[in-house]
Short mmCIF file of C-alpha atoms and ligand atoms in Angstrom, two decimals:
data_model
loop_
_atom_site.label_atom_id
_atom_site.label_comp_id
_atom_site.label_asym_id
_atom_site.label_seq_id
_atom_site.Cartn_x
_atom_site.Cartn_y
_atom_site.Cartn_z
CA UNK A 97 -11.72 0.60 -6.17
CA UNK A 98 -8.66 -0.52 -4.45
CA UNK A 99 -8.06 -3.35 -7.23
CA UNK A 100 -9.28 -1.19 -10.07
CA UNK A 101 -5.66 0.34 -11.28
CA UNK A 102 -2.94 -1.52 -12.40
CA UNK A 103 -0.60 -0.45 -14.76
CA UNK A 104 -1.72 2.43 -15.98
CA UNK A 105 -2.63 4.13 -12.78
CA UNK A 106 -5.38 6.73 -12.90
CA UNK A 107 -3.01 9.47 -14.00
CA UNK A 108 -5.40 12.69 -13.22
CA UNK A 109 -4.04 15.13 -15.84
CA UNK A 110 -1.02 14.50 -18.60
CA UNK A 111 0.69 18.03 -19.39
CA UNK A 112 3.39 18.90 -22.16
CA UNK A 113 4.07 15.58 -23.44
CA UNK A 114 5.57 16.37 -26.28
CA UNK A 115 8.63 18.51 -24.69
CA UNK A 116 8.53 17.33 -21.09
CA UNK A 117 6.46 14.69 -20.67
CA UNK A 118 4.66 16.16 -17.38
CA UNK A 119 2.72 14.19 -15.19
CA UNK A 120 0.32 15.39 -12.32
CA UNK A 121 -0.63 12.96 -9.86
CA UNK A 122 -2.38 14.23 -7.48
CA UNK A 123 -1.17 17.55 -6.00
CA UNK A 124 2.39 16.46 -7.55
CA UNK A 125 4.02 17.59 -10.70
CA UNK A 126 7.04 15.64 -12.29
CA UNK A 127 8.96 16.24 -15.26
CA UNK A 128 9.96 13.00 -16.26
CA UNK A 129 7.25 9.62 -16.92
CA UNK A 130 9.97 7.38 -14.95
CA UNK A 131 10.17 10.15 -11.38
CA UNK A 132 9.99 8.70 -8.44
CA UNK A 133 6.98 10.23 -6.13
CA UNK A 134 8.22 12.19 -3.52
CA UNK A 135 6.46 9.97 -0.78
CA UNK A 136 8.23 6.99 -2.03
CA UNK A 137 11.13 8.61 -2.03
CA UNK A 138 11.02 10.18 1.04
CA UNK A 139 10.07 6.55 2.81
CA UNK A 140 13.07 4.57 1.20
CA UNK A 141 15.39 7.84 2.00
CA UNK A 142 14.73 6.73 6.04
CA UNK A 143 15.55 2.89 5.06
CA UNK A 144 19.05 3.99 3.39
CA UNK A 145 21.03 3.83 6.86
CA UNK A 146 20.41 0.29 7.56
CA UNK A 147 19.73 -1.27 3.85
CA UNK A 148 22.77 -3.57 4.86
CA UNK A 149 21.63 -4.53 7.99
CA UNK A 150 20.79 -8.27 7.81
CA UNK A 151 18.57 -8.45 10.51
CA UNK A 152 17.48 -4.56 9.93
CA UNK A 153 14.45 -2.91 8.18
CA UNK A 154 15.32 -4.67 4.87
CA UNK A 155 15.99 -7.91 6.11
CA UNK A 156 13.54 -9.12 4.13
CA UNK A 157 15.11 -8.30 1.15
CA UNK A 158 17.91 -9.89 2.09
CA UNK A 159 16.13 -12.80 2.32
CA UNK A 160 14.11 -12.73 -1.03
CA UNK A 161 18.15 -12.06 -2.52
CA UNK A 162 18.55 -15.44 -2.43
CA UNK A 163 15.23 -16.49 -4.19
CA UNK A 164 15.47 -14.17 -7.01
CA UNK A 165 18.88 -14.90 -8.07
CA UNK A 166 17.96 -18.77 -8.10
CA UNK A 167 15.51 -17.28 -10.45
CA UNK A 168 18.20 -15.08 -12.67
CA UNK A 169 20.68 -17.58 -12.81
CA UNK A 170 18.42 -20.45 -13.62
CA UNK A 171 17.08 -18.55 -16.79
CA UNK A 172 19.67 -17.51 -18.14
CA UNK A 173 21.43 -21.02 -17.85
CA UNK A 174 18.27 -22.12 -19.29
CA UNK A 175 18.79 -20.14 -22.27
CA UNK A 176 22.31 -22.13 -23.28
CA UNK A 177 22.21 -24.81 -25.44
CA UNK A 178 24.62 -27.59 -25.00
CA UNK A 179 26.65 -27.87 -28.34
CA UNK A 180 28.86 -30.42 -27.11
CA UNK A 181 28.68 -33.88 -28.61
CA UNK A 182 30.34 -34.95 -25.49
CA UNK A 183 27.83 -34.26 -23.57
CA UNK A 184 24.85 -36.73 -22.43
CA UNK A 185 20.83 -34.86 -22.61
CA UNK A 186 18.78 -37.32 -22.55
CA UNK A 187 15.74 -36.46 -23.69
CA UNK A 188 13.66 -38.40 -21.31
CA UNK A 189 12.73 -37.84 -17.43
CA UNK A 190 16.08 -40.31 -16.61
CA UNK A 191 15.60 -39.53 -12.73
CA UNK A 192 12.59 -41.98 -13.35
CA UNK A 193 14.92 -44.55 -14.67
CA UNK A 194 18.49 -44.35 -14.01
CA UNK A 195 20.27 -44.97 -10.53
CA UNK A 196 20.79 -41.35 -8.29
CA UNK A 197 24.56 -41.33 -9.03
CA UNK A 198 24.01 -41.65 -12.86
CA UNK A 199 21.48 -39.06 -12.54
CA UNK A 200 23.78 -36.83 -10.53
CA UNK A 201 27.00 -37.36 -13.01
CA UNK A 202 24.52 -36.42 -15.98
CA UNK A 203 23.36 -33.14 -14.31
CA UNK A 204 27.08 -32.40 -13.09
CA UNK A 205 28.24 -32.48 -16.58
CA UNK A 206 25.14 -30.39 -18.00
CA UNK A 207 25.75 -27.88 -15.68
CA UNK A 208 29.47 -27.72 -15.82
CA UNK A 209 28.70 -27.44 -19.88
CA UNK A 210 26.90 -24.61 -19.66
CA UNK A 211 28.74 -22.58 -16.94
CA UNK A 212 31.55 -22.95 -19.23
CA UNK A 213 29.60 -21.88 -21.90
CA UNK A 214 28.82 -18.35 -20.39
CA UNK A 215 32.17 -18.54 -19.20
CA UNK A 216 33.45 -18.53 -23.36
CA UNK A 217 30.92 -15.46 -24.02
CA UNK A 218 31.18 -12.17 -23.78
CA UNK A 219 30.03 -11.04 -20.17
CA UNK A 220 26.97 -9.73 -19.83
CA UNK A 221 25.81 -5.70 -19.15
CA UNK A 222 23.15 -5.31 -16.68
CA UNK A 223 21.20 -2.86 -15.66
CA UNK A 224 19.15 -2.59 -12.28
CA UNK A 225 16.23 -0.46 -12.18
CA UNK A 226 15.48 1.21 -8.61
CA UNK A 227 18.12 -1.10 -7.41
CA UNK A 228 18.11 0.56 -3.73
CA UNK A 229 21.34 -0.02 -1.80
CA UNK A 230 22.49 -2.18 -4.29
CA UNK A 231 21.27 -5.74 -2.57
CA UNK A 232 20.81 -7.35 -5.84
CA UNK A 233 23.68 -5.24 -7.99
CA UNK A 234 26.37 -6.25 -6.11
CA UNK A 235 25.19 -10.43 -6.46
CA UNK A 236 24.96 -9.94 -10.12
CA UNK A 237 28.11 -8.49 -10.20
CA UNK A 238 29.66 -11.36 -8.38
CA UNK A 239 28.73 -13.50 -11.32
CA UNK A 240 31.17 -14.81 -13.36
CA UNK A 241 29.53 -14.19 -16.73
CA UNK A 242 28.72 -10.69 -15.94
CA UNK A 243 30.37 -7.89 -17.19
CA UNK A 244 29.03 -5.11 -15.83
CA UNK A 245 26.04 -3.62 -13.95
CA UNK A 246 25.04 -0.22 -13.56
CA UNK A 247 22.51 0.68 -10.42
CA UNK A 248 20.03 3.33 -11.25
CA UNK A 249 17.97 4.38 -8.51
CA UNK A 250 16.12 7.90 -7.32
CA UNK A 251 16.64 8.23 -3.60
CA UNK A 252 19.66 9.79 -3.40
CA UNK A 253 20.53 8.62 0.17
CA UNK A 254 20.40 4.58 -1.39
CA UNK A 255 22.53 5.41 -4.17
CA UNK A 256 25.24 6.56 -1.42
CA UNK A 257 24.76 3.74 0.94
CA UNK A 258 25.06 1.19 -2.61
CA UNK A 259 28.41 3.07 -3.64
CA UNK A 260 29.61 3.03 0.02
CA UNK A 261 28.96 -0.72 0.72
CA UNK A 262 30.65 -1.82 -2.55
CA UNK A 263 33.69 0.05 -1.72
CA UNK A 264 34.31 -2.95 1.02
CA UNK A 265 34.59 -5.66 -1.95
CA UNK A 266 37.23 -4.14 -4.24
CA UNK A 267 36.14 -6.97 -7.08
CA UNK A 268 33.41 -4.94 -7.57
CA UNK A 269 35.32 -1.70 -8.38
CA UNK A 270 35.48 -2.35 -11.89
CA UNK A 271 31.89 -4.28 -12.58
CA UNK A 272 29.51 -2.21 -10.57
CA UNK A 273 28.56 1.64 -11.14
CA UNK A 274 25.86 3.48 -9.42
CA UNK A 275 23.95 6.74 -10.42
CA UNK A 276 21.14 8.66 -8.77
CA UNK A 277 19.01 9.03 -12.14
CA UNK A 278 15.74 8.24 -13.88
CA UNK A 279 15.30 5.53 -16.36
CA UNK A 280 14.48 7.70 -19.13
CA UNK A 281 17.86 9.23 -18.27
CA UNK A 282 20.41 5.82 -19.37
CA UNK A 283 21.40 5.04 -22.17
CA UNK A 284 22.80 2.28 -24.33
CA UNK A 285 21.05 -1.34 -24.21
CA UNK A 286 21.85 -4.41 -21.75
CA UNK A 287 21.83 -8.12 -21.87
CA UNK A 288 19.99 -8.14 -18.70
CA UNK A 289 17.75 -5.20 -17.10
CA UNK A 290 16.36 -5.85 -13.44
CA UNK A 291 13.31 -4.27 -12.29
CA UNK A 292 13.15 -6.04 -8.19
CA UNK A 293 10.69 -4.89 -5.51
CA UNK A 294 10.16 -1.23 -7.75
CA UNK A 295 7.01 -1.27 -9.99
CA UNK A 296 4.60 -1.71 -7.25
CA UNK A 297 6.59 2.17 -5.71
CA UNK A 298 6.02 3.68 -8.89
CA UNK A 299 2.73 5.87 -10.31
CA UNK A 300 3.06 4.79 -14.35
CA UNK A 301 4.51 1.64 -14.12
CA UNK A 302 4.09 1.20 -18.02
CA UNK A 303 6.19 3.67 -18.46
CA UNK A 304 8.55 1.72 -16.97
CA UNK A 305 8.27 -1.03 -18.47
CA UNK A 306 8.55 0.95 -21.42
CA UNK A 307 11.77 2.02 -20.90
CA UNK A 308 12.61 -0.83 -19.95
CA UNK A 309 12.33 -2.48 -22.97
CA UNK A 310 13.59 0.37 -25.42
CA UNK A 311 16.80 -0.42 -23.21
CA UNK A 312 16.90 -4.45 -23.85
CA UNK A 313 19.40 -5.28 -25.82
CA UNK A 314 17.14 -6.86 -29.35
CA UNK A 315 19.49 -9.82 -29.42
CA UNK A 316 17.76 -12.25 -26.73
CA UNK A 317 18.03 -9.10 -24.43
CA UNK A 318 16.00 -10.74 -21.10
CA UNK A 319 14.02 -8.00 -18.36
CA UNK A 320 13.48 -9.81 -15.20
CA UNK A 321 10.61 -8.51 -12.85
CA UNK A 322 9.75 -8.83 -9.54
CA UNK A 323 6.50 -7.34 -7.70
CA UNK A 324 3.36 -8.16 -6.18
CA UNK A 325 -0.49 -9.33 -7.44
CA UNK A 326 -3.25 -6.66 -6.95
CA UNK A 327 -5.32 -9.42 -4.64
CA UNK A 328 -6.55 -10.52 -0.87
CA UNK A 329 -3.71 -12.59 -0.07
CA UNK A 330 -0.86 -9.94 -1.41
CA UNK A 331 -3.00 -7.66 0.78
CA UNK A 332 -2.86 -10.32 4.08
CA UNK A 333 0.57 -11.45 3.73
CA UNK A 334 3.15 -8.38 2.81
CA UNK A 335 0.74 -5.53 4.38
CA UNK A 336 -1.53 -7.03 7.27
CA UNK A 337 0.67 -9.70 7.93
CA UNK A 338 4.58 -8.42 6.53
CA UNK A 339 3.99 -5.01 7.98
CA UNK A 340 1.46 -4.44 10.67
CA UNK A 341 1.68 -7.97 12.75
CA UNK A 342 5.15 -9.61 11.75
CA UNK A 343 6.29 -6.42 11.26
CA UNK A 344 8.97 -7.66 8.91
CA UNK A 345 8.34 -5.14 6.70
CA UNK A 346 8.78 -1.23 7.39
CA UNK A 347 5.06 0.21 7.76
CA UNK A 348 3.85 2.14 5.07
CA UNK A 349 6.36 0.58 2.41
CA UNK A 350 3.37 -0.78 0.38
CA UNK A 351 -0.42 0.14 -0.93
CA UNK A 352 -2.30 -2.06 -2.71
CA UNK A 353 -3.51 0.02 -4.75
CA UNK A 354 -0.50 0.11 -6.53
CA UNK A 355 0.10 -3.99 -6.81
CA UNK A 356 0.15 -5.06 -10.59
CA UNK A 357 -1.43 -8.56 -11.94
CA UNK A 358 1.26 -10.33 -13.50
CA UNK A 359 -1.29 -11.04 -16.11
CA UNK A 360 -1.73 -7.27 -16.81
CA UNK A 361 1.97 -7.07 -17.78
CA UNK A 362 1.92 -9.60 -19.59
CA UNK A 363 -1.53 -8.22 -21.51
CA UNK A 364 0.67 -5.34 -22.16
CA UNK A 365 3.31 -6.67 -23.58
CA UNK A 366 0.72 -8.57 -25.91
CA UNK A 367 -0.55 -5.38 -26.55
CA UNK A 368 2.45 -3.23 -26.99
CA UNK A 369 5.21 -5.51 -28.73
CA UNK A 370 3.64 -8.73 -29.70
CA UNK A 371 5.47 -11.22 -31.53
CA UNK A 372 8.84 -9.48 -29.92
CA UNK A 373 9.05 -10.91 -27.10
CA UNK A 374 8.98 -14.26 -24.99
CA UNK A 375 7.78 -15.13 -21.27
CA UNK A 376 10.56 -17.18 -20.34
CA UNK A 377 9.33 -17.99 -16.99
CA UNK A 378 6.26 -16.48 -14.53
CA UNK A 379 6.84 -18.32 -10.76
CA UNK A 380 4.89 -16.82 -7.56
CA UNK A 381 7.15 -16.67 -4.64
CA UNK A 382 6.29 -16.58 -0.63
CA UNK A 383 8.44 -15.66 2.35
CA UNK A 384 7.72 -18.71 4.95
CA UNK A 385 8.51 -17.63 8.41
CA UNK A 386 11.14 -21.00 8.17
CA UNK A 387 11.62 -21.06 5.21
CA UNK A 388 12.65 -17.83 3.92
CA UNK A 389 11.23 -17.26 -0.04
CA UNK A 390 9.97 -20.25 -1.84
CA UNK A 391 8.72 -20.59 -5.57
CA UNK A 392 5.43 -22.12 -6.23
CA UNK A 393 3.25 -21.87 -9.55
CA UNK A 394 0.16 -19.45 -8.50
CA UNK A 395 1.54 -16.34 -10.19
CA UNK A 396 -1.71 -15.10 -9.91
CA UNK A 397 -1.23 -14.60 -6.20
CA UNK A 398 1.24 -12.94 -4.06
CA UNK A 399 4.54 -11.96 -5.17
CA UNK A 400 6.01 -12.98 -8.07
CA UNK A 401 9.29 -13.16 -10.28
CA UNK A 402 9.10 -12.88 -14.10
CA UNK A 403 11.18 -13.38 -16.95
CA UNK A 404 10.79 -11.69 -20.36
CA UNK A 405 12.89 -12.23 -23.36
CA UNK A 406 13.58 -9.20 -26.48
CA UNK A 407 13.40 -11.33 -29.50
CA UNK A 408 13.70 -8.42 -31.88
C1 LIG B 92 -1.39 -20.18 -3.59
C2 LIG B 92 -1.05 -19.23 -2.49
C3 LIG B 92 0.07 -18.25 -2.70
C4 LIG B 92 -1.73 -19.28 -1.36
C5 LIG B 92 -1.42 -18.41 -0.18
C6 LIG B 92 -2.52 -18.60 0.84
C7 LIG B 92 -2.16 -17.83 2.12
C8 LIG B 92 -3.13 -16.90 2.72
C9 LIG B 92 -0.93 -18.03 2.64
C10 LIG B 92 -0.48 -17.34 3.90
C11 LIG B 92 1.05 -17.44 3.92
C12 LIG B 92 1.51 -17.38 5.35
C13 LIG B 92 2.14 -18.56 5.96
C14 LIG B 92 1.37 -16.21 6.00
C15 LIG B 92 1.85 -16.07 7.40
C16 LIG B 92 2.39 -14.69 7.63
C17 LIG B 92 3.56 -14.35 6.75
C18 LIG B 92 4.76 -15.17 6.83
C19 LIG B 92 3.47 -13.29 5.89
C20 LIG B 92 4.62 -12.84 5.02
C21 LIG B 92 5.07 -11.42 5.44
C22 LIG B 92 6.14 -10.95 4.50
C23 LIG B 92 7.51 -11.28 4.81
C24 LIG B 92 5.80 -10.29 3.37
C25 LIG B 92 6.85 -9.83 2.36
C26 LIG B 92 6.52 -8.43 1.84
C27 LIG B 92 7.43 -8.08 0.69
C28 LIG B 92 6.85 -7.97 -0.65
C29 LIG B 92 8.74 -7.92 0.90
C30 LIG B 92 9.69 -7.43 -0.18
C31 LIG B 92 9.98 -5.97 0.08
C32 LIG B 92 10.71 -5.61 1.20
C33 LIG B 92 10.94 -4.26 1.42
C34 LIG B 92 11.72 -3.86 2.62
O1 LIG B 92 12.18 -4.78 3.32
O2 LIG B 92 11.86 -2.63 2.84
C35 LIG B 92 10.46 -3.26 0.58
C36 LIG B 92 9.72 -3.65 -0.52
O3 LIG B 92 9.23 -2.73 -1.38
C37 LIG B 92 9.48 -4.99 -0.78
O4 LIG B 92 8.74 -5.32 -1.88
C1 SAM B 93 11.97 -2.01 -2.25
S1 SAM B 93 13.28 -1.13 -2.91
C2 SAM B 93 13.96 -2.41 -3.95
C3 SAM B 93 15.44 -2.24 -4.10
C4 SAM B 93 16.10 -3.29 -4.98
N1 SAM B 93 15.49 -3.35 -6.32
C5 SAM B 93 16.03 -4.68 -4.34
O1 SAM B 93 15.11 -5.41 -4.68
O2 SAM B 93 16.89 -4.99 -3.51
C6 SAM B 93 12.55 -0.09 -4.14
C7 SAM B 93 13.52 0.93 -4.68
O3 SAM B 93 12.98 1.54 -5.86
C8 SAM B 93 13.38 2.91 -5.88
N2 SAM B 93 12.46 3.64 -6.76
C9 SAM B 93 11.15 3.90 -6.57
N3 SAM B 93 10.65 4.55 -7.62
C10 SAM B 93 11.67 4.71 -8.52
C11 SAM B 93 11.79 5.28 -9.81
N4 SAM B 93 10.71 5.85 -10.41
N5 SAM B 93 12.98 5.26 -10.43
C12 SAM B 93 14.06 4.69 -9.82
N6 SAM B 93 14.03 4.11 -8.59
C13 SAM B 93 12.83 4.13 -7.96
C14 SAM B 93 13.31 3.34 -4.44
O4 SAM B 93 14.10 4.48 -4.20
C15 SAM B 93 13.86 2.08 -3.73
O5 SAM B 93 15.26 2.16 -3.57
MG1 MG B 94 7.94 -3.51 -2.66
#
């Protein structure tokens, strides 16, 4: 029972879709597919006072900040291609052949390629999905190649404490906008849409997803995701472990009922939009007590970031 659901949770009655897509869950009636459940809300309304706190109730979040924008900006570098004849890709493993200095020299100047290579585009517009106090949002707005990012998020109380905190950077007056809104509710299409730490708080996660997507910009738009497998070990580590003896993690924050496979959302998108889009990376991640977060390839287990691409 407890890892029957996935994304399409057992929604007990669907009322007036055609106007206002109503949903009851439960004793709960919302108007919109993308609401926030009032338990959720109400849990990450008591968290908004100390989101910034470091060593606070979201300290692990902090943490995983690191992590997952390794992850972002590693794609999305991935995604340039070096037009300069200048520049040296070999197109064998050279670490296994050429001394460390070469080695380093060659990777300097691929890097340095493509950094200026973002640097030449347009920036980027991104938009972060349940984006909290704005951990994430302000990093990505940080980034050179950038734009613009827009927070969305439904707990009122985190959308104050993310406008609040930016105010003490004034760089990120004119990249970084928050609103206290539903998904279905924004408009216009982004480069990049983050969805971090939310799916597994929310009762139709396909809807999400869907609206997501409707939102990705069609030109090589990319949706990163972050959440957590529907298994034992996501059980052991974020609530036995993460919550109840480490107590890392504020209690209550997660159910595992509500974990998603990442190969469900990936059988979705198969389902829903084949053809249109690409996985551009799937990595499971871990928070080691030294360590902080650390990739590793199970991304059938755990936590885990992906990385979709909108081909069309
Ligand atoms: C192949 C493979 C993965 C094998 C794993 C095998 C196994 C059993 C490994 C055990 C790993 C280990 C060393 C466990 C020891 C205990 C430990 C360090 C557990 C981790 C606890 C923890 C930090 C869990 C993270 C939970 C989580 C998802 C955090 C993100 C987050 C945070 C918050 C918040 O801070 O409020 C809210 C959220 O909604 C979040 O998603
Ligand atoms: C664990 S926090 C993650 C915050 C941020 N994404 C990060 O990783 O730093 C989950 C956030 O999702 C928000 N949330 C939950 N359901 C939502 C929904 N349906 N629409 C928008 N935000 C939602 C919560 O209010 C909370 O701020
Ligand atoms: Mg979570």
């Amino acid at each position: 029972m407890l890892l029957r659901s996935g994304l399409l949770r057992p929604v007990r009655v669907w009322k007036n879709l055609g106007l206002c897509s109503r949903i009851t869950v439960g004793a709960q009636t919302r108007h919109k597919s993308t609401d926030a459940s009032e338990d959720e809300v109400k849990h990450f309304r008591e968290l908004a006072p100390t989101w910034w706190d470091t060593n606070g109730s979201q300290r692990i979040l902090h943490k995983m900040n690191l992590a997952r924008l390794d992850f972002v900006q590693r794609t999305i570098r991935n995604q340039v291609k070096i037009q300069d004849p200048e520049i040296f890709v070999p197109a064998f493993n050279y670490k296994e052949f050429l001394p460390e200095y070469v080695c380093d020299n060659i990777q300097r100047e691929i890097q340095e390629s493509i950094e200026s290579s973002l640097d030449e585009r347009p920036g980027m517009s991104v938009l972060d999905v349940g984006c909290g106090g704005g951990i994430l949002s302000e990093s990505l707005a940080r980034l050179k190649w950038v734009k613009s990012v827009q927070g969305i998020d439904l707990t009122h109380e985190c959308i104050m404490v993310a406008k609040e905190h930016s105010k003490k950077d004034p760089m990120l007056e004119r990249k970084l906008s928050y609103e206290c809104k539903a998904l279905e509710d924004v408009t216009g299409q982004f480069n990049i849409i983050t969805c971090m730490e939310m799916l597994e708080h929310v009762d139709v996660p396909s809807e999400i997803l869907r609206h997501c997507w409707t939102r990705l910009s069609p030109d090589n738009g990319v949706l990163f995701l972050s959440t957590i497998n529907r298994d034992l070990i996501s059980w052991f580590t974020t609530i036995y472990m993460g919550e109840n003896v480490l107590k890392v993690v504020p209690k209550g924050t997660h159910h595992l009922s509500k974990y998603i496979n990442s190969k469900e959302i990936i059988a979705w998108f198969n389902d829903n939009y084949s053809g249109q889009f690409r996985l551009l990376d799937l990595k499971g991640t871990m928070y080691l007590p030294l360590r902080g977060w650390v990739e590793h390839d199970c991304s059938d287990v755990g936590n885990y970031f992906m990385a979709i691409q909108r081909l069309e």
